[in-house]
mmCIF file of C-alpha atoms in Angstrom:
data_model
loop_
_atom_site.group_PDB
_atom_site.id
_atom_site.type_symbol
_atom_site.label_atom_id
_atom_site.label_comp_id
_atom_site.label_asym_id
_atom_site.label_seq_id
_atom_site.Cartn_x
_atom_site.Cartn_y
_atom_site.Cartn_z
ATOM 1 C CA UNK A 1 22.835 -74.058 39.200
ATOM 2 C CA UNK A 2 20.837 -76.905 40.188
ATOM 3 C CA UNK A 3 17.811 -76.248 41.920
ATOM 4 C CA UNK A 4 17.260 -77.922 45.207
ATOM 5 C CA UNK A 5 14.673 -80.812 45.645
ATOM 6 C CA UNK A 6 11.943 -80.661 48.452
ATOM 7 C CA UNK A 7 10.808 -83.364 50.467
ATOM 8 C CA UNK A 8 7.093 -83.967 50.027
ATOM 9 C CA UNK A 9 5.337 -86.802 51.987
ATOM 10 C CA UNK A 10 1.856 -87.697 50.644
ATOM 11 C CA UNK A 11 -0.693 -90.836 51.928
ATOM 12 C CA UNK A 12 -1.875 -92.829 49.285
ATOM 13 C CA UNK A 13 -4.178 -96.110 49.351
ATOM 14 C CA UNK A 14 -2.258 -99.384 49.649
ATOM 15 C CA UNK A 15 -2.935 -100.462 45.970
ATOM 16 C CA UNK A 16 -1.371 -97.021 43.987
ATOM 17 C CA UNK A 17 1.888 -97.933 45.723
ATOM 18 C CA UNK A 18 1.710 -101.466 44.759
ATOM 19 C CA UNK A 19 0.829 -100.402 40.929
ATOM 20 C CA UNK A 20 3.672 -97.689 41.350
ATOM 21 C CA UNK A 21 5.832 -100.600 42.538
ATOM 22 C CA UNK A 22 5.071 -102.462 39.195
ATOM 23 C CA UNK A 23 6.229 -99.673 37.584
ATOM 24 C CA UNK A 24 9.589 -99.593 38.857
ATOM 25 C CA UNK A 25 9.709 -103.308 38.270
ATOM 26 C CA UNK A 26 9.238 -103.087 34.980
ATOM 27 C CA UNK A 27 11.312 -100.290 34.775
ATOM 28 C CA UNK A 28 9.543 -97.501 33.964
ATOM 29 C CA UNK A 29 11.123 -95.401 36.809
ATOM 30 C CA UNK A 30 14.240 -96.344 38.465
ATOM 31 C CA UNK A 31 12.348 -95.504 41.898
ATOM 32 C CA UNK A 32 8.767 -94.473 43.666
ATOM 33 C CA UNK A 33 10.133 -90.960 43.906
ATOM 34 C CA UNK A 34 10.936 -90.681 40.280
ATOM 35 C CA UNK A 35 7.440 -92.264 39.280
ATOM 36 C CA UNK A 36 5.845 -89.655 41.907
ATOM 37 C CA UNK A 37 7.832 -86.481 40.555
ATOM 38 C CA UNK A 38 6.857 -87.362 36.846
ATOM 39 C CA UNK A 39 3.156 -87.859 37.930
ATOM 40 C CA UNK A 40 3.172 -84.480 39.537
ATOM 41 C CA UNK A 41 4.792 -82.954 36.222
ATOM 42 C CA UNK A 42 2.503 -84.368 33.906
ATOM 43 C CA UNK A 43 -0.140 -82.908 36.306
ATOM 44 C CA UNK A 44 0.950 -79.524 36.465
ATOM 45 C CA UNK A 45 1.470 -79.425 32.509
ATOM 46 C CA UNK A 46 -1.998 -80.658 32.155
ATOM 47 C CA UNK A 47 -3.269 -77.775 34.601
ATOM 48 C CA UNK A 48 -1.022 -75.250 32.995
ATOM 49 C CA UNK A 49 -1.952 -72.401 30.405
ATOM 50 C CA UNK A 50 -0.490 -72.722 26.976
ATOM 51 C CA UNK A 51 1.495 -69.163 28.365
ATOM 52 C CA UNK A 52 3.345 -70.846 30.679
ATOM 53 C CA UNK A 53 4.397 -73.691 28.600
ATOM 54 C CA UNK A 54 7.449 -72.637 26.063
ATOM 55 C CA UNK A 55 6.267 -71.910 22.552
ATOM 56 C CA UNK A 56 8.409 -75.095 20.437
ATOM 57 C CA UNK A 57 7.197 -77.999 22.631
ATOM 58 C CA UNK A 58 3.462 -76.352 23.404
ATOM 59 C CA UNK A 59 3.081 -76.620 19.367
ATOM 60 C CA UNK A 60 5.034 -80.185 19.282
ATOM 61 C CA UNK A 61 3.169 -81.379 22.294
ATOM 62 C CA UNK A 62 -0.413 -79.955 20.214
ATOM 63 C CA UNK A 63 0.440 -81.086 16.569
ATOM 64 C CA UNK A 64 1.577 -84.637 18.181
ATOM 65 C CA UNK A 65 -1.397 -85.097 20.055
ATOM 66 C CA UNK A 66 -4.178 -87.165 18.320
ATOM 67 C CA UNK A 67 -7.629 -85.715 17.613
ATOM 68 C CA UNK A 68 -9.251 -88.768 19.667
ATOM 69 C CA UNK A 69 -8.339 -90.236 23.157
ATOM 70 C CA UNK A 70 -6.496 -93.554 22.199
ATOM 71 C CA UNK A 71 -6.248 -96.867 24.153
ATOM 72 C CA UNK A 72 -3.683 -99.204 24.621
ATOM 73 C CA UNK A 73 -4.658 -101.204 21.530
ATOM 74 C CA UNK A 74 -4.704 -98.075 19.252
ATOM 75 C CA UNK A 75 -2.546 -96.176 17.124
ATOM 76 C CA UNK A 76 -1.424 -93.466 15.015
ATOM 77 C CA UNK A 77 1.019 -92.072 12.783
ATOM 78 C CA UNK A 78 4.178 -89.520 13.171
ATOM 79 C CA UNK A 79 6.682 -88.011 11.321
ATOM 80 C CA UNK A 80 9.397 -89.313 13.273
ATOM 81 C CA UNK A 81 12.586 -87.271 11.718
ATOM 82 C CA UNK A 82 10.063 -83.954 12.182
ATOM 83 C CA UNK A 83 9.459 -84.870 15.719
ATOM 84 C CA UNK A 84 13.089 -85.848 16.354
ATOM 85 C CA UNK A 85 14.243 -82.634 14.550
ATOM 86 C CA UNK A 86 11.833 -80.273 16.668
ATOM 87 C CA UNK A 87 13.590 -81.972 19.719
ATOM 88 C CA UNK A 88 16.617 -81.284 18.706
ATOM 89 C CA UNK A 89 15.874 -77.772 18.300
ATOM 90 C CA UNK A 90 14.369 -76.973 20.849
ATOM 91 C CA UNK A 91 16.913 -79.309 23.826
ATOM 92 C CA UNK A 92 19.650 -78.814 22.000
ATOM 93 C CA UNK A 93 19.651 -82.881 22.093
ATOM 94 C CA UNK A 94 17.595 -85.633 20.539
ATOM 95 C CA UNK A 95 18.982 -88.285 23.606
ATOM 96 C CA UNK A 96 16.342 -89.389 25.651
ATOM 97 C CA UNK A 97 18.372 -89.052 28.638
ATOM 98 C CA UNK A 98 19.407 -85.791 27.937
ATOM 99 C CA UNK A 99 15.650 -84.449 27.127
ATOM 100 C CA UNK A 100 14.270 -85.875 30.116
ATOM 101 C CA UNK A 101 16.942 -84.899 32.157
ATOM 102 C CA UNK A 102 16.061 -81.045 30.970
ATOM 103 C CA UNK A 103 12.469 -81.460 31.392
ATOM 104 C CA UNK A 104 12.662 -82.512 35.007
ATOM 105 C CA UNK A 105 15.141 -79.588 35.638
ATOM 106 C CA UNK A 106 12.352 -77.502 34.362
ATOM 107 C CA UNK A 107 9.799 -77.896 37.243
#
């Protein structure tokens, strides 16, 4: 069953919604409400305790993260066919649209 979505209706300055805008331009999101909802996701994840996050994508998520903050210009290696078999295993899918359309159903 699908849960239902809630209307939430925030003020922000002028010059996030014109950066969010870009984003949809470029196409990032399809719209500001998808850009919004994946903000607040990302937020909550960062905010949660490893308890509440499931145990296969808390350790993908750790052993995938670098050991430095990285910039735009930087880099780093991954095993792509571990990575893309850990996916698999845990969504059942390695699609992109299929994994992201789990994840959102998840919040």
């Amino acid at each position: 069953m699908r849960k239902k979505n809630v209307l939430l209706q925030v003020r922000v300055p002028e010059v996030i919604v014109e950066e969010l805008d870009r984003l949809v331009a470029s196409g990032y999101f399809k719209s500001r409400s998808e850009a919004v909802a994946e903000g607040i996701r990302r937020l909550l994840l960062a905010y949660s305790t490893p308890s509440k996050i499931p145990g296969s994508i808390f350790k993908l998520t750790i052993e995938a993260s670098p050991q430095q903050d990285l910039g735009p210009g930087d880099a780093f290696e991954i095993n792509v066919e571990e990575a893309r078999k850990r996916i698999l295993e845990f969504f059942g899918s390695d699609s992109v649209d299929d994994v992201v359309k789990k994840m959102r159903m998840r919040v």
